[in-house]
Amino acid sequence: MTHIRISGTGSALPPRIVSNHDLEQRVNTSDAWIRERTGIEQRHVADEGIMTSDLATQAARAALDAAGIAASDVDLLIVATTTPDMVFPSTACIVQAKLGIGGCIAFDIQAVCTGFLYGLATAERFMRAGGVRHALVIGAETFTRLLDWNDRGTCVLFGDGAGAVVLSLADQPGLLSSHLHADGHHVGMLCVPGHVDGGRIQPSPFVHMDGQAVFKFAVRVLDEVCREALAANDCSIDAVDWLIPHQANTRILSSTARRLGIDEQRVVVTVPKHGNTSAASVPLALDTAVRDGRVQRGQLLLLTAVGGGFTWGSALLRF
Ligand code: UT7
């Protein structure tokens, strides 16, 4: 049996911080409303000129350093993003060039907020099939570029950032299982309904969302897909050291923890400082918790996410 472990993690945030008070100047909202309904206090926003590939490359370098391998050792490079630098080529190819490497497999994955878990599961399957020793899986977003800053229902929720992991072949079990799902019947619940047409984005370049429907859907499927991961490994939630969910909002995280029966002290929560960073959120939360000492080697981690599509997934791993 091939074993695969996370040999290093990294992350990156653009320097500019936008607080809830800053947003009070732009739309009819309040710091109190945003904190109460979402838990968000601030988010990082990429200034003009900072591209998704820049954040992805910075996170990737940190993950490579942590893994103790060179960029030239990477056999597979996957970028999960909803906000690619260009329509084409892929952001993965741009990151590959910025890392100064060439020749390895590189492609993007689009599963919105579940993108990192789709990337992880895809890399796992490549590695089990043979021919890939080290894979770089990155979630990176400049999601704030999709926001209508006059729409208070969406503009307060999101932020920019990137997170990355290096997956390496190993002697001991690391990644134990991954489970992915999608249901395209819910396209309209959360989407940016735009395509490029004759030099314009039609019909809209902005995020559209039915917040309450997303909330209910998210809480249900996160619970289901986490239980699926536990059942597949004959494992109890009590054995899990850290639940690392997509950082959408603290109420979704609390409801998920309650349904699963895990103490909220064992849930990694970074949404207050980062907002919802879509595909970057899970690896950014993971790296934050690794670097601040919460997540330790040998611990059992349950990663889970849900996003537009709708898509959802989970991964259980020994770190
Ligand atoms: O990756 C997944 C991404 N999406 C999500 O995570 C979204 C999930 N959904 C949610 O987190 C919540 O539904 C929201 C935070 C988006 C909204 O919270 P809610 O408790 O569902 O509020 P609501 O939509 O029912 O709106 C309540 C009120 C409305 O006013 P009225 O109609 O009661 O007068 C809204 O217009 O709050 C108003 N409102 C706001 N007020 C101040 C909506 N946005 C804001 C705002 N500031 N930013």
Coordinates of C-alpha atoms and ligand atoms in Angstrom, one line a residue:
M1 CA 0.0 0.0 0.0
T2 CA 1.4 3.4 -1.0
H3 CA 1.5 5.9 2.0
I4 CA 1.2 9.6 1.4
R5 CA 1.8 12.3 4.0
I6 CA 1.8 16.1 4.2
S7 CA 5.5 16.8 4.4
G8 CA 5.1 20.6 4.6
T9 CA 2.6 23.4 4.7
G10 CA 2.7 27.1 3.8
S11 CA 0.5 30.1 3.3
A12 CA 0.4 33.7 2.2
L13 CA -1.8 36.8 2.8
P14 CA -1.7 40.1 0.9
P15 CA -0.6 42.9 3.3
R16 CA -3.7 45.2 3.2
I17 CA -6.2 44.5 5.9
V18 CA -9.8 45.8 5.6
S19 CA -11.7 45.9 8.9
N20 CA -15.5 45.8 9.4
H21 CA -15.2 49.5 10.3
D22 CA -13.7 50.2 6.9
L23 CA -16.7 48.5 5.3
E24 CA -19.1 50.7 7.4
Q25 CA -17.8 53.6 5.3
R26 CA -18.8 51.8 2.0
V27 CA -22.1 50.0 2.7
N28 CA -25.0 50.1 5.1
T29 CA -23.6 47.6 7.6
S30 CA -22.0 47.5 11.0
D31 CA -19.2 45.8 12.8
A32 CA -21.7 44.4 15.3
W33 CA -23.9 42.8 12.5
I34 CA -20.9 41.3 10.7
R35 CA -19.4 39.8 13.9
E36 CA -22.7 38.5 15.2
R37 CA -23.8 36.9 11.9
T38 CA -20.4 35.7 10.6
G39 CA -17.7 36.0 13.2
I40 CA -15.6 38.0 10.8
E41 CA -13.5 40.9 12.2
Q42 CA -11.3 41.6 9.2
R43 CA -10.1 40.3 5.9
H44 CA -6.9 40.7 3.7
V45 CA -7.4 42.2 0.3
A46 CA -5.0 42.0 -2.6
D47 CA -4.1 45.4 -4.0
E48 CA -4.0 45.9 -7.8
G49 CA -1.0 44.1 -9.2
I50 CA -1.1 41.2 -6.7
M51 CA -2.3 38.2 -8.6
T52 CA -3.6 34.8 -7.4
S53 CA -0.3 33.3 -8.8
D54 CA 1.8 35.6 -6.6
L55 CA 0.0 34.5 -3.4
A56 CA 0.1 30.8 -4.6
T57 CA 3.8 31.0 -5.3
Q58 CA 4.6 32.6 -1.9
A59 CA 2.5 29.9 -0.1
A60 CA 4.2 27.2 -2.2
R61 CA 7.7 28.4 -1.4
A62 CA 6.9 28.2 2.4
A63 CA 5.5 24.7 2.0
L64 CA 8.5 23.5 0.0
D65 CA 10.8 25.0 2.7
A66 CA 8.8 23.2 5.5
A67 CA 9.0 20.0 3.5
G68 CA 12.7 20.4 3.0
I69 CA 12.5 19.8 -0.8
A70 CA 13.4 21.9 -3.8
A71 CA 10.8 23.1 -6.3
S72 CA 12.6 21.0 -8.9
D73 CA 11.6 17.9 -6.8
V74 CA 7.8 18.5 -7.5
D75 CA 6.3 16.0 -10.0
L76 CA 2.7 17.4 -9.9
L77 CA 1.5 20.9 -9.2
I78 CA -2.2 21.6 -8.7
V79 CA -3.7 25.0 -8.1
A80 CA -7.3 25.1 -6.8
T81 CA -8.8 28.6 -7.6
T82 CA -11.9 30.4 -8.6
T83 CA -9.9 33.5 -9.5
P84 CA -7.3 32.5 -12.0
D85 CA -4.8 35.1 -13.3
M86 CA -6.1 34.5 -16.8
V87 CA -8.8 32.7 -18.7
F88 CA -5.9 30.6 -19.9
P89 CA -3.3 29.3 -19.4
S90 CA -3.8 27.7 -16.0
T91 CA -2.6 29.5 -12.9
A92 CA -0.7 26.3 -12.1
C93 CA 1.4 26.8 -15.2
I94 CA 2.1 30.5 -14.2
V95 CA 3.1 29.3 -10.7
Q96 CA 5.3 26.6 -12.2
A97 CA 7.2 29.4 -14.1
K98 CA 7.4 31.6 -11.0
L99 CA 8.9 28.7 -9.1
G100 CA 11.5 28.4 -11.8
I101 CA 10.6 24.8 -12.7
G102 CA 9.2 23.1 -15.8
G103 CA 8.3 19.7 -17.1
C104 CA 6.1 18.5 -14.3
I105 CA 2.3 18.0 -14.6
A106 CA 0.5 21.3 -13.8
F107 CA -3.2 22.1 -13.9
D108 CA -5.9 24.0 -12.2
I109 CA -9.0 22.7 -10.4
Q110 CA -12.2 24.6 -10.1
A111 CA -14.5 23.4 -7.3
V112 CA -14.8 26.8 -5.6
C113 CA -14.5 26.5 -1.8
T114 CA -14.0 22.7 -2.1
G115 CA -11.2 23.2 -4.6
F116 CA -8.4 22.3 -2.2
L117 CA -10.0 19.1 -1.1
Y118 CA -10.6 18.2 -4.8
G119 CA -6.9 19.0 -5.4
L120 CA -5.8 16.8 -2.5
A121 CA -7.9 13.9 -3.6
T122 CA -6.7 14.2 -7.2
A123 CA -3.0 14.3 -6.1
E124 CA -3.6 11.3 -3.8
R125 CA -4.9 9.3 -6.8
F126 CA -2.0 10.3 -9.0
M127 CA 0.5 9.3 -6.3
R128 CA -1.2 6.0 -5.7
A129 CA -1.1 5.3 -9.4
G130 CA 2.7 5.7 -9.4
G131 CA 5.1 8.2 -11.0
V132 CA 4.6 11.1 -8.6
R133 CA 6.8 11.3 -5.5
H134 CA 6.1 14.8 -4.4
A135 CA 2.9 16.9 -5.2
L136 CA 2.3 20.5 -4.5
V137 CA -1.4 21.3 -3.9
I138 CA -2.3 24.9 -3.5
G139 CA -5.5 26.7 -2.8
A140 CA -5.2 30.4 -3.8
E141 CA -7.7 33.2 -4.3
T142 CA -8.0 36.9 -5.0
F143 CA -11.8 36.4 -4.4
T144 CA -12.5 40.0 -3.4
R145 CA -12.2 40.9 -7.1
L146 CA -15.5 39.1 -7.7
L147 CA -17.3 41.2 -5.1
D148 CA -19.8 44.0 -5.7
W149 CA -18.6 46.4 -3.0
N150 CA -22.2 47.9 -2.9
D151 CA -23.8 44.6 -2.1
R152 CA -23.7 44.3 1.7
G153 CA -25.1 40.7 1.5
T154 CA -21.8 39.4 0.0
C155 CA -19.0 42.0 0.2
V156 CA -18.5 41.6 4.0
L157 CA -17.9 37.8 3.8
F158 CA -14.8 37.2 1.7
G159 CA -11.0 37.8 1.7
D160 CA -7.9 36.9 -0.3
G161 CA -5.1 34.5 0.5
A162 CA -3.4 31.2 -0.3
G163 CA -2.4 28.0 1.4
A164 CA -0.3 25.1 0.1
V165 CA 0.8 21.6 1.1
V166 CA 3.5 19.3 -0.2
L167 CA 2.4 15.7 -0.3
S168 CA 5.2 13.1 -0.3
L169 CA 5.4 9.3 -0.5
A170 CA 6.0 8.0 3.0
D171 CA 6.7 4.8 5.0
Q172 CA 3.8 5.4 7.5
P173 CA 0.1 6.2 6.8
G174 CA -0.7 9.9 6.4
L175 CA -3.6 10.6 4.1
L176 CA -6.1 7.9 5.1
S177 CA -9.1 8.7 2.8
S178 CA -10.7 11.4 0.8
H179 CA -14.4 11.7 -0.2
L180 CA -15.7 14.1 -2.9
H181 CA -19.3 15.0 -4.0
A182 CA -21.0 17.5 -6.3
D183 CA -24.6 18.3 -7.3
G184 CA -25.0 20.7 -10.2
H185 CA -28.7 21.2 -9.5
H186 CA -27.7 24.0 -7.1
V187 CA -25.7 26.2 -9.6
G188 CA -27.8 29.3 -8.9
M189 CA -27.5 29.2 -5.1
L190 CA -23.9 30.5 -5.1
C191 CA -22.3 31.6 -8.4
V192 CA -20.6 34.3 -10.5
P193 CA -22.9 34.1 -13.5
G194 CA -20.4 35.6 -16.0
H195 CA -18.6 34.5 -19.1
V196 CA -16.3 36.5 -21.4
D197 CA -18.2 37.6 -24.5
G198 CA -16.8 40.0 -27.1
G199 CA -14.6 41.9 -24.6
R200 CA -17.3 42.0 -21.8
I201 CA -18.3 39.8 -18.9
Q202 CA -21.9 38.7 -19.4
P203 CA -24.3 38.8 -17.6
S204 CA -22.6 39.6 -14.3
P205 CA -19.0 39.5 -13.0
F206 CA -20.1 39.5 -9.3
V207 CA -20.9 36.9 -6.6
H208 CA -24.6 36.1 -6.4
M209 CA -25.7 34.1 -3.3
D210 CA -28.8 32.9 -1.5
G211 CA -27.2 33.1 1.9
Q212 CA -29.7 31.2 4.0
A213 CA -30.0 28.4 1.5
V214 CA -26.2 28.1 1.4
F215 CA -26.1 28.0 5.2
K216 CA -28.6 25.2 5.5
F217 CA -27.0 23.2 2.7
A218 CA -23.5 23.6 4.1
V219 CA -24.3 22.5 7.6
R220 CA -26.0 19.3 6.3
V221 CA -23.4 18.2 3.8
L222 CA -20.4 19.0 6.0
D223 CA -21.9 16.7 8.7
E224 CA -22.6 14.0 6.1
V225 CA -19.2 14.0 4.4
C226 CA -17.3 14.1 7.7
R227 CA -19.4 11.1 8.9
E228 CA -18.6 9.3 5.6
A229 CA -14.8 9.8 6.3
L230 CA -15.1 8.5 9.8
A231 CA -17.2 5.5 8.8
A232 CA -14.8 4.6 6.0
N233 CA -11.9 4.5 8.5
D234 CA -14.0 2.8 11.3
C235 CA -13.1 5.9 13.4
S236 CA -14.9 7.8 16.0
I237 CA -15.1 11.6 16.1
D238 CA -13.5 11.4 19.6
A239 CA -10.3 10.2 17.9
V240 CA -10.0 13.3 15.8
D241 CA -7.6 15.9 17.3
W242 CA -8.6 18.8 15.0
L243 CA -11.5 19.4 12.6
I244 CA -10.3 21.9 10.0
P245 CA -13.3 23.0 8.0
H246 CA -13.8 25.5 5.2
Q247 CA -13.8 28.9 7.0
A248 CA -17.2 30.3 5.8
N249 CA -18.5 31.7 9.0
T250 CA -18.4 30.9 12.7
R251 CA -22.1 30.0 12.9
I252 CA -21.6 27.3 10.2
L253 CA -18.5 26.0 12.0
S254 CA -20.3 25.9 15.4
S255 CA -23.4 24.1 13.9
T256 CA -21.1 21.6 12.2
A257 CA -19.1 20.9 15.4
R258 CA -22.4 20.5 17.3
R259 CA -23.8 18.0 14.8
L260 CA -20.6 16.0 14.7
G261 CA -20.3 16.0 18.5
I262 CA -16.8 17.5 18.6
D263 CA -15.8 20.1 21.2
E264 CA -15.4 23.6 19.5
Q265 CA -12.0 23.8 21.2
R266 CA -10.9 21.1 18.7
V267 CA -12.1 23.1 15.6
V268 CA -9.5 25.3 13.9
V269 CA -11.2 28.7 13.4
T270 CA -9.4 31.4 11.4
V271 CA -12.4 33.1 9.7
P272 CA -12.4 36.1 12.2
K273 CA -9.0 37.3 10.8
H274 CA -9.2 36.0 7.2
G275 CA -12.9 36.0 6.2
N276 CA -13.9 33.4 3.6
T277 CA -11.0 32.8 1.3
S278 CA -12.7 30.1 -0.8
A279 CA -10.3 27.5 -2.1
A280 CA -7.5 28.9 0.1
S281 CA -9.4 28.6 3.3
V282 CA -8.6 25.0 4.4
P283 CA -4.9 25.0 3.6
L284 CA -4.6 28.5 5.1
A285 CA -6.3 27.4 8.3
L286 CA -4.1 24.3 8.4
D287 CA -0.9 26.2 8.0
T288 CA -1.9 28.8 10.5
A289 CA -2.6 26.0 13.1
V290 CA 0.7 24.2 12.2
R291 CA 2.7 27.4 12.7
D292 CA 1.0 28.5 15.9
G293 CA 1.6 25.1 17.4
R294 CA -1.9 23.8 17.6
V295 CA -1.5 21.1 15.0
Q296 CA 1.3 18.7 15.9
R297 CA 2.9 15.8 14.0
G298 CA 1.1 12.5 14.6
Q299 CA -2.3 14.1 15.2
L300 CA -5.5 13.0 13.4
L301 CA -7.0 15.8 11.3
L302 CA -10.4 15.9 9.6
L303 CA -10.5 18.4 6.7
T304 CA -13.8 19.3 5.1
A305 CA -15.3 21.9 2.8
V306 CA -18.4 22.9 0.8
G307 CA -18.7 25.4 -2.0
G308 CA -20.4 26.5 -5.2
G309 CA -21.4 23.9 -7.7
F310 CA -22.5 22.6 -5.2
T311 CA -19.4 20.7 -4.3
W312 CA -18.3 19.2 -0.9
G313 CA -15.7 16.8 0.4
S314 CA -13.6 15.6 3.3
A315 CA -10.2 14.1 4.0
L316 CA -9.0 12.2 7.1
L317 CA -5.2 12.2 7.7
R318 CA -2.5 11.5 10.2
F319 CA -0.4 14.6 10.1
Ligands
UT7_1 O1 -18.4 29.4 1.0 C1 -19.8 29.6 1.3 C2 -20.1 31.0 1.1 N1 -21.3 31.5 1.6 C3 -21.6 31.5 2.9 O2 -20.9 31.1 3.8 C4 -23.0 32.2 3.3 C5 -23.8 31.4 4.3 N2 -24.8 32.2 4.8 C6 -24.6 33.1 5.8 O3 -23.5 33.1 6.4 C7 -25.7 34.0 6.2 O4 -26.9 33.6 5.5 C8 -25.4 35.5 6.0 C9 -24.3 35.9 6.9 C10 -25.0 35.7 4.5 C11 -26.6 36.3 6.3 O5 -27.0 36.1 7.6 P1 -28.6 35.8 7.9 O6 -28.7 35.6 9.3 O7 -29.0 34.6 7.0 O8 -29.3 37.1 7.4 P2 -30.4 37.4 6.4 O9 -29.9 37.1 5.0 O10 -31.6 36.7 6.8 O11 -30.6 38.9 6.5 C12 -31.1 39.5 7.7 C13 -31.2 41.0 7.6 C14 -31.8 41.4 6.3 O12 -32.5 42.6 6.6 P3 -34.1 42.6 6.8 O13 -34.7 42.1 5.5 O14 -34.4 41.7 7.9 O15 -34.4 44.0 7.0 C15 -30.6 41.8 5.4 O16 -30.9 42.8 4.5 O17 -29.8 41.5 7.6 C16 -29.7 42.3 6.4 N3 -28.3 42.3 6.0 C17 -27.3 43.1 6.6 N4 -27.4 44.0 7.5 C18 -26.2 44.6 7.9 C19 -27.7 41.5 5.1 N5 -26.4 41.7 5.0 C20 -26.1 42.7 5.9 C21 -25.0 43.4 6.3 N6 -25.1 44.3 7.3 N7 -23.7 43.1 5.7

